[in-house]
Amino acid sequence: MNLSINGQSQVPPGFRFHPTEEELLHYYLRKKVAYEKIDLDVIREVDLNKLEPWDIQEKCRIGSTPQNDWYFFSHKDKKYPTGTRTNRATAAGFWKATGRDKIIYSGCRRIGLRKTLVFYKGRAPHGLKSDWIMHEYRLDDNNQEPNMSGK
Amino acid sequence: MNLSINGQSQVPPGFRFHPTEEELLHYYLRKKVAYEKIDLDVIREVDLNKLEPWDIQEKCRIGSTPQNDWYFFSHKDKKYPTGTRTNRATAAGFWKATGRDKIIYSGCRRIGLRKTLVFYKGRAPHGLKSDWIMHEYRLDDNNQEPNMSGK
């Protein structure tokens, strides 16, 4: 069960990828973390530390429709080998968390968290705030390392 | 190339059917009229004269997401065997055109028309206007008979 042409996943005309947060976590992120096959896998795997926000658009295009949101998987990079802090720097700037994490529910059951981040050009603690927003989703399982994000 | 489980078309999680009018006409209606195969064919064929608007919801459900629009194909039924007028009556009421037909373009090229209809309960010329709206799409080809509609 896979919709593809020449190995490329294809979305039939008229379909748009507008997942709910529950679908993102419960289906896509959970399968990704477990290395399970995803039918019509439109979420690309990227290295967020090597990709500037303005390069994500081209890389994470789904079909030919104009998009305001881009979806991708990325593995977290540790800031220091022995620590738990995440390295969120790119060549041109860095992602900085803003506000509180939001709890994601499936029905009444808590399944994960959403962190909101803003991109700053330059180097911390300085840096120029931009309009780029990223939502980082984490599962509540023990699988804490891989994460998935959508602008 | 067909995404199906037990012969039933399946939409992967996160995908919603939000076609543009150009996609409806250029891809779905054109293929339907030509009896061509449609990948992931989520548009059901119905008999509009035998179906009340409130029965369409159940019949034309796509996946499990809440819908405000339903899509279907229906063949036109003539009011009189020798005439060109369309029979738009059901057991409980009738569909009545409102406003002007809208021209549908693909880029700059005209490809078809959209007629807007309202459902009235009862029998013409009486009948009680309802909130049910239908858009009837027609191709500009010589294939004038089959049509497709979405509420």
Coordinates of C-alpha atoms in Angstrom, one line a residue:
Chain A
M1 CA 0.0 0.0 0.0
N2 CA 2.1 2.9 -1.3
L3 CA 1.2 5.7 -3.6
S4 CA 4.3 6.5 -5.6
I5 CA 5.6 7.2 -9.1
N6 CA 9.3 6.3 -9.7
G7 CA 9.7 5.8 -6.0
Q8 CA 8.6 9.4 -5.3
S9 CA 5.6 9.7 -3.0
Q10 CA 2.7 11.3 -4.8
V11 CA -0.3 13.1 -3.4
P12 CA -3.4 12.8 -5.6
P13 CA -4.9 16.1 -6.9
G14 CA -7.1 17.9 -4.4
F15 CA -5.5 16.5 -1.3
R16 CA -3.7 18.8 1.1
F17 CA -1.6 17.8 4.1
H18 CA -3.3 19.5 7.0
P19 CA -2.6 17.1 9.9
T20 CA -3.9 17.6 13.4
E21 CA -1.4 17.6 16.2
E22 CA -2.7 14.3 17.3
E23 CA -2.1 12.8 13.8
L24 CA 1.4 14.2 13.7
L25 CA 2.3 12.6 17.1
H26 CA 0.2 9.5 17.1
Y27 CA 0.8 8.4 13.6
Y28 CA 3.8 10.1 11.9
L29 CA 6.2 10.7 14.8
R30 CA 5.4 7.5 16.6
K31 CA 6.1 5.5 13.4
K32 CA 9.2 7.5 12.6
V33 CA 10.6 6.9 16.1
A34 CA 9.9 3.1 15.7
Y35 CA 11.4 3.0 12.2
E36 CA 8.0 1.7 10.9
K37 CA 7.0 2.2 7.3
I38 CA 4.8 5.3 6.6
D39 CA 2.4 5.2 3.6
L40 CA 2.8 8.3 1.5
D41 CA 5.6 9.6 3.7
V42 CA 5.6 13.3 2.9
I43 CA 7.6 14.4 5.9
R44 CA 11.3 14.7 5.1
E45 CA 14.1 14.0 7.4
V46 CA 16.4 17.0 7.7
D47 CA 19.4 18.2 9.8
L48 CA 18.1 21.3 11.5
N49 CA 21.6 22.5 12.4
K50 CA 22.6 22.5 8.8
L51 CA 19.5 24.1 7.4
E52 CA 18.4 27.7 7.5
P53 CA 14.7 28.4 7.9
W54 CA 14.4 29.9 4.4
D55 CA 15.9 26.7 2.9
I56 CA 13.3 24.5 4.5
Q57 CA 10.5 25.7 2.1
E58 CA 12.2 24.2 -1.0
K59 CA 13.3 21.0 0.7
C60 CA 10.0 20.2 2.4
R61 CA 7.6 21.1 -0.4
I62 CA 4.5 18.7 -0.7
G63 CA 3.1 18.5 -4.1
S64 CA 2.6 21.8 -6.1
T65 CA 0.3 23.8 -3.8
P66 CA 1.4 26.9 -2.1
Q67 CA 2.3 26.2 1.6
N68 CA 2.5 28.2 4.7
D69 CA 3.7 25.3 6.9
W70 CA 6.5 22.8 6.3
Y71 CA 6.8 19.5 8.1
F72 CA 10.0 17.7 8.8
F73 CA 11.7 15.2 11.1
S74 CA 15.0 16.1 12.7
H75 CA 17.2 14.4 15.3
K76 CA 18.2 16.5 18.3
D77 CA 21.9 17.5 18.5
K78 CA 23.3 17.9 22.0
K79 CA 25.0 21.2 22.9
Y80 CA 27.5 19.4 25.1
P81 CA 28.4 15.7 24.8
T82 CA 27.6 15.1 28.5
G83 CA 24.6 17.4 28.9
T84 CA 20.9 17.4 28.0
R85 CA 20.7 20.8 26.4
T86 CA 19.9 20.9 22.7
N87 CA 22.1 22.6 20.1
R88 CA 19.7 24.7 18.0
A89 CA 22.2 26.8 16.1
T90 CA 22.6 27.0 12.4
A91 CA 25.3 28.8 10.3
A92 CA 23.2 32.0 10.2
G93 CA 21.5 32.0 13.6
F94 CA 19.7 30.0 16.2
W95 CA 16.3 28.8 17.3
K96 CA 15.1 30.0 20.7
A97 CA 12.2 28.6 22.7
T98 CA 9.4 31.0 23.5
G99 CA 6.4 30.6 25.9
R100 CA 5.4 27.4 27.6
D101 CA 5.3 23.9 26.2
K102 CA 1.8 22.8 25.2
I103 CA 0.5 19.4 26.1
I104 CA -0.9 17.4 23.2
Y105 CA -3.8 15.0 24.0
S106 CA -5.3 12.1 22.1
G107 CA -8.8 12.2 23.5
C108 CA -8.2 12.6 27.2
R109 CA -4.8 10.9 27.2
R110 CA -1.6 13.0 27.2
I111 CA 0.7 11.8 24.3
G112 CA 3.3 14.5 24.0
L113 CA 4.5 18.1 24.1
R114 CA 4.8 21.0 21.7
K115 CA 7.5 23.6 22.1
T116 CA 7.4 26.8 20.1
L117 CA 10.7 28.3 18.9
V118 CA 11.6 31.6 17.1
F119 CA 14.5 32.0 14.8
Y120 CA 17.1 34.7 15.5
K121 CA 19.8 35.7 13.0
G122 CA 23.3 36.1 14.5
R123 CA 24.7 34.6 17.7
A124 CA 23.3 34.2 21.2
P125 CA 22.9 36.2 23.5
H126 CA 22.6 38.8 20.7
G127 CA 20.7 38.0 17.5
L128 CA 17.9 39.6 15.5
K129 CA 14.5 38.1 15.9
S130 CA 12.8 36.9 12.7
D131 CA 9.3 36.0 11.7
W132 CA 10.2 32.3 11.5
I133 CA 8.3 30.1 14.0
M134 CA 8.9 26.4 14.6
H135 CA 6.8 23.9 16.5
E136 CA 8.8 21.1 18.0
Y137 CA 6.8 18.0 18.9
R138 CA 8.0 15.4 21.3
L139 CA 6.4 12.0 22.3
D140 CA 5.8 11.2 25.9
D141 CA 7.4 7.8 25.5
N142 CA 11.0 6.9 26.5
N143 CA 11.8 7.8 22.9
Q144 CA 12.9 11.3 23.7
E145 CA 15.7 11.7 21.2
P146 CA 14.1 12.1 17.8
N147 CA 11.7 15.0 17.3
M148 CA 9.6 16.5 14.5
S149 CA 8.9 20.0 13.7
G150 CA 6.6 22.1 11.5
K151 CA 6.8 25.8 10.9
Chain B
M1 CA -0.9 3.0 -8.3
N2 CA -3.9 2.9 -6.0
L3 CA -4.0 3.4 -2.2
S4 CA -6.6 1.0 -0.9
I5 CA -7.4 -1.5 1.8
N6 CA -9.9 -4.3 1.0
G7 CA -10.8 -2.4 -2.2
Q8 CA -11.8 0.7 -0.2
S9 CA -9.9 3.9 -1.1
Q10 CA -7.9 5.1 1.9
V11 CA -6.7 8.6 2.7
P12 CA -3.5 8.5 4.7
P13 CA -3.7 10.3 8.1
G14 CA -3.3 14.1 8.0
F15 CA -4.6 14.5 4.4
R16 CA -7.8 16.4 3.7
F17 CA -9.6 16.6 0.4
H18 CA -9.7 20.4 -0.3
P19 CA -9.6 20.5 -4.1
T20 CA -9.5 23.7 -6.0
E21 CA -12.3 24.2 -8.6
E22 CA -9.7 23.7 -11.3
E23 CA -8.6 20.4 -9.8
L24 CA -12.3 19.3 -9.6
L25 CA -12.9 20.0 -13.3
H26 CA -9.6 19.4 -14.9
Y27 CA -8.7 16.2 -13.1
Y28 CA -11.7 14.6 -11.4
L29 CA -14.6 15.5 -13.7
R30 CA -12.7 15.2 -16.9
K31 CA -11.5 11.7 -15.9
K32 CA -15.0 10.7 -14.8
V33 CA -16.6 11.8 -18.0
A34 CA -13.9 9.9 -20.0
Y35 CA -14.3 6.8 -17.8
E36 CA -10.6 7.0 -16.9
K37 CA -9.2 5.4 -13.8
I38 CA -8.9 7.8 -10.8
D39 CA -6.2 7.1 -8.2
L40 CA -7.7 7.3 -4.7
D41 CA -11.2 8.0 -6.0
V42 CA -12.9 9.6 -3.1
I43 CA -15.8 11.1 -5.1
R44 CA -18.8 8.8 -5.0
E45 CA -21.3 8.4 -7.8
V46 CA -24.8 9.1 -6.6
D47 CA -28.3 9.6 -8.1
L48 CA -29.2 13.1 -6.9
N49 CA -32.9 12.5 -7.7
K50 CA -33.0 9.7 -5.2
L51 CA -30.9 11.3 -2.5
E52 CA -32.0 14.0 0.0
P53 CA -29.3 16.5 1.0
W54 CA -29.2 15.2 4.6
D55 CA -28.4 11.7 3.3
I56 CA -25.4 12.9 1.3
Q57 CA -23.3 13.5 4.4
E58 CA -23.2 9.8 5.4
K59 CA -22.8 8.6 1.8
C60 CA -20.0 10.9 0.8
R61 CA -17.9 10.8 3.9
I62 CA -14.1 10.9 3.2
G63 CA -12.0 9.4 6.0
S64 CA -12.9 10.2 9.6
T65 CA -12.5 14.0 9.7
P66 CA -15.5 16.2 10.2
Q67 CA -16.6 17.7 6.8
N68 CA -18.5 20.8 5.8
D69 CA -18.4 19.9 2.1
W70 CA -19.3 16.7 0.3
Y71 CA -18.3 15.8 -3.2
F72 CA -20.1 13.5 -5.6
F73 CA -20.7 12.7 -9.2
S74 CA -24.2 12.6 -10.6
H75 CA -25.7 12.1 -14.0
K76 CA -28.3 14.7 -15.1
D77 CA -31.9 13.5 -15.4
K78 CA -34.0 15.2 -18.0
K79 CA -37.3 16.8 -16.9
Y80 CA -39.0 15.8 -20.2
P81 CA -37.7 13.1 -22.6
T82 CA -37.5 15.5 -25.6
G83 CA -36.3 18.7 -23.7
T84 CA -33.1 20.0 -22.3
R85 CA -34.3 21.0 -18.9
T86 CA -32.9 19.1 -15.9
N87 CA -35.0 17.3 -13.4
R88 CA -33.7 18.4 -10.0
A89 CA -36.5 17.0 -7.8
T90 CA -36.1 14.5 -4.9
A91 CA -38.8 12.8 -2.9
A92 CA -38.7 15.6 -0.3
G93 CA -38.1 18.7 -2.4
F94 CA -36.1 20.2 -5.2
W95 CA -32.8 22.0 -6.1
K96 CA -33.3 25.5 -7.6
A97 CA -30.6 27.5 -9.3
T98 CA -29.7 30.8 -7.8
G99 CA -27.5 33.7 -9.1
R100 CA -25.4 33.5 -12.2
D101 CA -23.2 30.7 -13.4
K102 CA -19.5 31.3 -12.6
I103 CA -16.8 30.6 -15.2
I104 CA -14.0 28.3 -14.1
Y105 CA -10.6 29.0 -15.5
S106 CA -7.4 26.9 -15.8
G107 CA -4.8 29.7 -15.9
C108 CA -6.4 32.0 -18.5
R109 CA -8.3 29.3 -20.3
R110 CA -12.0 28.7 -19.7
I111 CA -12.7 25.1 -18.8
G112 CA -16.2 25.0 -17.4
L113 CA -19.0 26.5 -15.4
R114 CA -20.3 26.4 -11.8
K115 CA -24.0 26.7 -11.1
T116 CA -25.1 27.3 -7.5
L117 CA -28.4 25.7 -6.4
V118 CA -30.4 25.9 -3.2
F119 CA -32.6 23.0 -1.8
Y120 CA -36.3 23.7 -1.2
K121 CA -38.5 21.3 0.7
G122 CA -41.9 20.6 -0.9
R123 CA -43.0 21.1 -4.5
A124 CA -42.3 23.9 -7.0
P125 CA -43.5 26.7 -7.3
H126 CA -44.0 26.5 -3.5
G127 CA -41.4 25.0 -1.2
L128 CA -39.5 26.0 1.9
K129 CA -36.0 27.3 1.3
S130 CA -33.3 25.4 3.2
D131 CA -29.7 26.0 4.1
W132 CA -28.4 23.4 1.7
I133 CA -26.3 24.7 -1.1
M134 CA -25.0 22.7 -4.0
H135 CA -22.4 23.7 -6.6
E136 CA -22.8 22.0 -9.9
Y137 CA -19.7 21.9 -12.1
R138 CA -19.9 21.3 -15.9
L139 CA -17.1 20.9 -18.4
D140 CA -17.0 23.1 -21.5
D141 CA -16.4 20.0 -23.7
N142 CA -19.0 18.3 -25.7
N143 CA -19.4 16.1 -22.7
Q144 CA -22.3 18.1 -21.3
E145 CA -24.3 15.3 -19.8
P146 CA -22.5 14.1 -16.7
N147 CA -21.9 16.6 -13.9
M148 CA -20.3 16.8 -10.5
S149 CA -21.4 18.6 -7.5
G150 CA -20.1 19.6 -4.1
K151 CA -22.2 21.1 -1.3

